Coordinates of C-alpha atoms in Angstrom, one line a residue:
Chain A
M1 CA -116.0 19.2 264.6
W2 CA -116.3 16.4 262.0
R3 CA -119.6 17.7 260.6
K4 CA -117.9 21.2 260.1
L5 CA -114.8 19.4 258.3
V6 CA -117.2 17.4 255.9
L7 CA -119.4 20.5 255.2
I8 CA -116.3 22.5 254.3
L9 CA -114.9 19.7 252.1
G10 CA -118.2 18.9 250.4
S11 CA -118.6 22.7 249.8
I12 CA -115.1 22.9 248.0
F13 CA -115.9 19.7 246.1
G14 CA -119.2 21.2 244.9
L15 CA -117.6 24.4 243.8
L16 CA -114.9 22.6 241.8
L17 CA -117.6 20.5 240.0
L18 CA -119.4 23.8 239.2
A19 CA -116.4 25.4 237.9
M20 CA -115.5 22.5 235.6
G21 CA -118.9 22.3 234.5
S22 CA -118.7 26.0 233.5
V23 CA -115.4 25.4 231.6
L24 CA -116.7 22.4 229.9
A25 CA -119.8 24.5 228.7
L26 CA -117.8 27.2 227.3
V27 CA -115.1 25.1 225.5
D28 CA -115.7 23.8 222.0
F29 CA -115.0 20.1 221.8
K30 CA -115.5 19.7 218.0
A31 CA -112.6 18.2 216.2
D32 CA -111.9 21.7 214.2
P33 CA -108.5 22.0 212.7
P34 CA -106.0 23.8 215.2
S35 CA -105.3 27.4 214.4
K36 CA -102.1 28.6 212.9
G37 CA -100.7 29.9 216.4
E38 CA -101.9 26.5 218.0
T39 CA -100.0 24.4 215.2
L40 CA -96.7 26.6 215.6
I41 CA -96.5 26.3 219.3
M42 CA -97.2 22.6 219.3
N43 CA -94.8 21.9 216.5
W44 CA -92.0 23.6 218.2
T45 CA -92.9 22.1 221.5
K46 CA -92.9 18.5 219.9
H47 CA -89.5 19.0 218.1
T48 CA -87.7 20.6 220.8
L49 CA -89.2 19.2 224.1
L50 CA -91.7 16.4 223.7
V51 CA -90.1 14.0 221.3
G52 CA -87.3 12.1 222.5
G53 CA -84.5 9.8 220.8
K54 CA -83.1 12.8 219.0
S55 CA -79.5 11.7 219.0
E56 CA -80.3 7.9 218.1
R57 CA -79.0 6.7 214.7
N58 CA -80.9 4.2 212.3
P59 CA -78.7 0.8 212.6
L60 CA -80.1 -0.2 209.2
K61 CA -78.3 0.5 205.7
D62 CA -80.0 3.0 203.4
N63 CA -80.5 0.6 200.4
A64 CA -83.3 -0.7 198.3
A65 CA -83.9 -4.0 200.1
E66 CA -84.3 -2.2 203.6
V67 CA -86.6 0.5 202.2
A68 CA -88.6 -2.3 200.5
D69 CA -88.9 -4.0 204.1
G70 CA -89.7 -0.7 205.5
K71 CA -92.6 -0.4 202.9
E72 CA -93.8 -3.7 203.9
A73 CA -93.9 -3.0 207.7
F74 CA -95.6 0.3 206.9
S75 CA -98.4 -1.7 205.0
H76 CA -99.2 -3.7 208.1
Y77 CA -101.6 -1.0 209.6
C78 CA -99.8 2.5 209.1
V79 CA -101.6 2.7 205.8
A80 CA -105.1 2.9 207.6
C81 CA -104.4 6.5 208.7
H82 CA -101.2 7.4 206.3
G83 CA -102.2 5.8 203.1
L84 CA -99.8 3.4 201.3
D85 CA -97.6 6.5 200.2
G86 CA -97.5 8.0 203.7
Q87 CA -99.4 11.2 202.3
N88 CA -102.7 10.2 203.2
T89 CA -103.9 9.2 199.7
G90 CA -107.5 7.6 200.0
V91 CA -107.7 8.0 203.6
P92 CA -111.3 9.5 204.1
F93 CA -110.8 11.0 207.7
A94 CA -107.3 12.3 207.3
D95 CA -108.3 15.9 207.3
R96 CA -111.1 15.7 209.7
M97 CA -109.1 14.7 212.7
S98 CA -107.8 17.4 215.1
P99 CA -105.0 17.9 214.2
P100 CA -105.3 16.4 211.0
V101 CA -103.2 13.4 209.9
P102 CA -100.1 15.1 208.4
S103 CA -98.4 14.2 205.3
L104 CA -95.3 12.2 206.4
A105 CA -93.5 13.6 203.1
G106 CA -94.2 17.2 204.7
K107 CA -91.5 19.4 206.2
D108 CA -92.7 19.3 209.6
V109 CA -92.2 15.3 209.8
Q110 CA -89.1 15.2 207.6
R111 CA -87.5 17.7 210.1
Y112 CA -87.5 15.1 212.8
T113 CA -84.3 13.1 213.1
D114 CA -84.3 9.4 212.5
G115 CA -84.3 8.7 216.2
Q116 CA -87.2 11.2 216.7
L117 CA -89.1 9.3 214.1
K118 CA -88.4 6.0 215.8
W119 CA -89.5 7.4 219.2
I120 CA -92.7 8.8 217.7
I121 CA -93.5 5.3 216.2
D122 CA -92.7 3.5 219.5
Y123 CA -94.6 5.7 221.9
G124 CA -97.2 7.6 219.8
I125 CA -97.6 11.3 220.1
W126 CA -99.8 13.4 222.0
P127 CA -102.1 15.5 221.4
S128 CA -102.9 13.5 218.3
G129 CA -104.2 10.2 217.1
M130 CA -100.9 8.6 216.5
P131 CA -100.7 5.5 218.7
G132 CA -97.5 3.8 219.9
S133 CA -96.3 0.7 218.2
K134 CA -93.7 -0.7 220.5
N135 CA -94.2 -4.5 220.7
T136 CA -96.6 -4.3 218.1
L137 CA -93.7 -3.8 215.6
S138 CA -90.3 -5.0 216.3
D139 CA -87.5 -2.4 216.6
E140 CA -86.0 -3.7 213.2
E141 CA -89.4 -3.1 211.4
I142 CA -89.8 0.3 213.2
W143 CA -86.3 1.3 212.1
S144 CA -87.1 0.0 208.3
I145 CA -90.2 2.1 208.5
V146 CA -88.0 5.2 209.3
L147 CA -86.0 4.3 206.3
Y148 CA -89.1 4.1 204.2
L149 CA -90.3 7.7 205.5
R150 CA -87.2 8.9 204.1
H151 CA -87.7 7.4 200.5
L152 CA -91.6 7.9 200.2
P153 CA -92.9 7.6 196.8
P154 CA -94.7 10.3 194.9
A155 CA -98.1 11.3 196.2
S156 CA -100.9 9.1 194.9
S157 CA -98.4 6.7 192.9
L158 CA -99.4 3.6 195.0
G159 CA -103.2 4.1 195.0
E160 CA -105.5 3.9 197.9
P161 CA -105.3 1.3 200.6
E162 CA -107.4 -1.9 199.9
M163 CA -109.6 -1.4 203.0
Y164 CA -111.1 1.8 201.4
T165 CA -111.6 0.6 198.0
H166 CA -114.5 -1.8 198.5
Chain B
M1 CA -55.9 -78.4 158.9
S2 CA -54.0 -81.2 157.4
A3 CA -55.3 -80.6 153.9
T4 CA -53.9 -77.1 154.1
R5 CA -50.6 -78.7 155.3
I6 CA -50.7 -80.9 152.3
K7 CA -51.5 -78.1 150.0
V8 CA -48.7 -76.1 151.4
G9 CA -46.5 -78.9 151.0
F10 CA -47.4 -79.7 147.3
S11 CA -47.0 -75.8 146.5
S12 CA -43.6 -75.8 148.1
L13 CA -42.6 -78.8 146.0
L14 CA -43.7 -77.1 142.7
S15 CA -41.9 -74.0 143.2
P16 CA -40.8 -71.4 145.8
R17 CA -42.6 -68.6 144.0
V18 CA -46.0 -70.5 143.9
A19 CA -45.7 -71.2 147.6
T20 CA -45.1 -67.6 148.3
A21 CA -48.1 -66.6 146.2
N22 CA -50.2 -69.1 147.9
C23 CA -49.1 -67.8 151.3
I24 CA -49.9 -64.2 150.4
R25 CA -53.4 -65.3 149.2
R26 CA -54.1 -67.1 152.5
E27 CA -53.1 -64.3 154.6
R28 CA -55.2 -61.8 152.5
R29 CA -58.3 -64.3 153.0
R30 CA -57.6 -64.6 156.6
D31 CA -57.5 -60.7 156.9
R32 CA -60.8 -60.4 155.1
W33 CA -62.3 -62.9 157.2
Q34 CA -61.3 -61.2 160.4
D35 CA -62.3 -57.7 158.6
T36 CA -65.8 -59.3 158.1
K37 CA -66.1 -60.8 161.6
W38 CA -65.2 -57.7 163.7
S39 CA -65.1 -54.5 161.7
Q40 CA -68.3 -55.1 159.6
P41 CA -70.9 -56.8 161.6
N42 CA -73.3 -58.8 159.7
T43 CA -76.4 -58.9 162.0
Q44 CA -78.0 -56.7 164.7
F45 CA -76.8 -58.9 167.5
E46 CA -73.3 -58.7 166.4
E47 CA -73.7 -55.0 166.4
I48 CA -75.0 -55.0 169.9
C49 CA -72.3 -57.3 171.0
L50 CA -69.5 -55.1 169.4
K51 CA -70.9 -52.1 171.1
T52 CA -71.6 -53.8 174.4
R53 CA -68.0 -55.1 174.4
I54 CA -67.0 -51.5 174.7
A55 CA -69.6 -49.9 176.7
V56 CA -69.9 -52.4 179.6
P57 CA -66.5 -51.6 180.9
V58 CA -67.0 -47.7 180.7
I59 CA -70.5 -48.1 182.4
L60 CA -69.0 -50.2 185.3
A61 CA -66.2 -47.8 185.8
S62 CA -68.5 -44.9 185.8
M63 CA -70.8 -46.5 188.5
A64 CA -67.7 -47.4 190.5
L65 CA -66.7 -43.6 190.4
A66 CA -70.1 -42.2 191.2
G67 CA -70.4 -44.7 194.2
L68 CA -67.1 -43.6 195.6
S69 CA -67.9 -40.0 195.3
L70 CA -71.3 -40.4 197.0
V71 CA -69.7 -42.2 199.9
Q72 CA -67.0 -39.4 200.0
T73 CA -69.6 -36.6 200.0
T74 CA -71.8 -38.5 202.8
R75 CA -68.7 -38.6 204.9
S76 CA -67.9 -34.8 204.4
Q77 CA -71.4 -33.6 204.8
P78 CA -73.2 -35.0 208.0
T79 CA -77.0 -35.2 208.0
P80 CA -78.5 -32.1 209.0
H81 CA -80.1 -31.9 212.4
H82 CA -83.9 -31.2 212.4
I83 CA -85.0 -28.7 214.9
E84 CA -88.9 -28.1 215.4
I85 CA -90.3 -24.9 216.4
T86 CA -93.9 -24.2 217.1
A87 CA -95.3 -20.6 216.6
K88 CA -98.4 -19.2 218.4
R89 CA -99.4 -15.8 219.1
F90 CA -97.0 -14.3 220.3
N91 CA -94.3 -17.0 221.2
F92 CA -92.1 -19.4 219.7
T93 CA -91.5 -22.8 221.5
P94 CA -88.7 -23.3 222.2
G95 CA -87.7 -19.6 222.2
E96 CA -84.1 -20.3 222.3
I97 CA -81.8 -22.9 220.9
T98 CA -78.0 -23.2 220.5
L99 CA -76.3 -24.6 217.7
K100 CA -72.7 -25.4 216.6
K101 CA -70.6 -23.3 213.9
G102 CA -70.5 -25.2 210.8
E103 CA -73.0 -27.9 211.6
P104 CA -75.9 -28.0 209.1
V105 CA -79.3 -27.7 210.4
V106 CA -82.9 -27.5 209.4
L107 CA -85.5 -25.3 211.1
V108 CA -88.9 -26.6 210.7
L109 CA -91.6 -24.2 211.6
T110 CA -95.1 -25.0 212.5
S111 CA -97.8 -22.4 212.9
T112 CA -100.6 -23.3 215.0
D113 CA -103.0 -20.0 214.7
V114 CA -102.2 -17.5 212.2
P115 CA -99.3 -17.2 209.7
H116 CA -96.1 -16.8 211.3
G117 CA -92.4 -16.5 210.3
I118 CA -88.7 -16.3 211.6
R119 CA -86.2 -13.9 210.2
I120 CA -82.7 -13.8 211.5
R121 CA -81.2 -11.0 209.4
E122 CA -77.4 -11.6 210.5
L123 CA -77.4 -15.3 209.3
G124 CA -79.9 -14.8 206.3
I125 CA -82.4 -17.0 207.6
E126 CA -86.1 -16.4 206.8
V127 CA -88.9 -19.1 206.8
K128 CA -92.7 -18.4 206.8
A129 CA -95.5 -20.8 207.8
G130 CA -99.1 -20.3 206.9
K131 CA -101.9 -20.8 209.3
G132 CA -101.7 -24.7 210.4
Q133 CA -98.9 -25.2 208.0
T134 CA -95.2 -26.4 208.5
S135 CA -92.3 -24.9 206.4
Q136 CA -88.5 -25.5 206.8
V137 CA -85.3 -23.9 206.0
A138 CA -81.8 -25.4 205.8
F139 CA -78.8 -23.5 206.8
T140 CA -75.2 -23.8 208.2
P141 CA -74.4 -21.3 210.8
D142 CA -71.1 -19.7 209.8
K143 CA -70.8 -17.0 212.7
V144 CA -70.4 -17.5 216.4
G145 CA -72.6 -15.3 218.5
T146 CA -76.2 -14.7 219.8
F147 CA -78.7 -13.7 217.1
V148 CA -82.2 -12.5 217.8
G149 CA -84.9 -12.9 215.1
H150 CA -88.3 -11.9 215.0
C151 CA -91.7 -13.0 213.6
S152 CA -91.6 -11.9 210.0
V153 CA -95.4 -11.9 209.2
F154 CA -97.6 -9.4 211.1
C155 CA -99.8 -11.4 213.6
G156 CA -101.4 -9.0 215.8
S157 CA -100.7 -6.7 218.8
G158 CA -97.7 -8.7 220.3
H159 CA -96.2 -9.2 217.0
G160 CA -93.1 -6.9 217.7
S161 CA -92.3 -8.8 220.7
M162 CA -92.5 -12.3 219.2
A163 CA -88.7 -13.0 219.3
F164 CA -86.4 -16.2 218.7
T165 CA -83.0 -16.4 220.1
L166 CA -80.2 -18.5 218.5
H167 CA -77.0 -19.0 220.1
V168 CA -74.1 -20.3 217.7
T169 CA -71.1 -21.6 219.6
E170 CA -67.6 -23.0 218.5

């Protein structure tokens, strides 16, 4: 009785492994840019289903001092992937990731509400290389970054991040 | 003195006009002598004495006034209470303090590993201390409540959770 059961379960497990192997062999795992269709579907899903915090409001006032704070907080490590200007200037791998690092001044990013941008910085976003920064940055710093994202300077106006210039 | 008296006496005997003229002359001489002595000092020493005679009371009065105002200032502004805080990845020790509204304090921040800072936006407090260094900030809390500040210098993966709480009571 037990022997039969082990034989059946073993066979099922073996078949599953075989199926997974076949799938992996067929799928291309290169970090190619996603197709237009994939991008469209993912953008819609992210904006409407996956990203939370839609109704949250930024508690910081929209003024030059707060934007300057946001710029400073952004420079802690966001610049490694997004560049000083939030538009990937000087980031050598920005378009080699899948999906590529988006320009934060672009329409797809600017369409998010302030609360959604805060949520993305807090928890990161899948499927992409964007990590969550909750507890690595304080709430105050994250809100100030959201404010900076709304006032990004012109592309290339701030030069390249220091880490890529030597 | 007696010679003068005699002279006056003789003049008076000669005629009242002469006596009057002599009197006028003597008065003029005395005036000239006084003018010379007090208004036109002859030596540097006399000049210093003349100036000092006026300056000393003025200086003394000023010193007395300054002393008085210093005493009043000291009475109205008590010495600030120093509170020492140590910052180390990713905590402040102590992490919570209670202050009284209107009482001046000095926060003394010492960083033991990497640069840290404290920023409490609502009270306008910001102090930063470099690695192994101490910095301080003086302030007087003017609001009652609980205020949470954070490390203001990026210090690593737990930087965002490095908080400092300040309670201000009446």
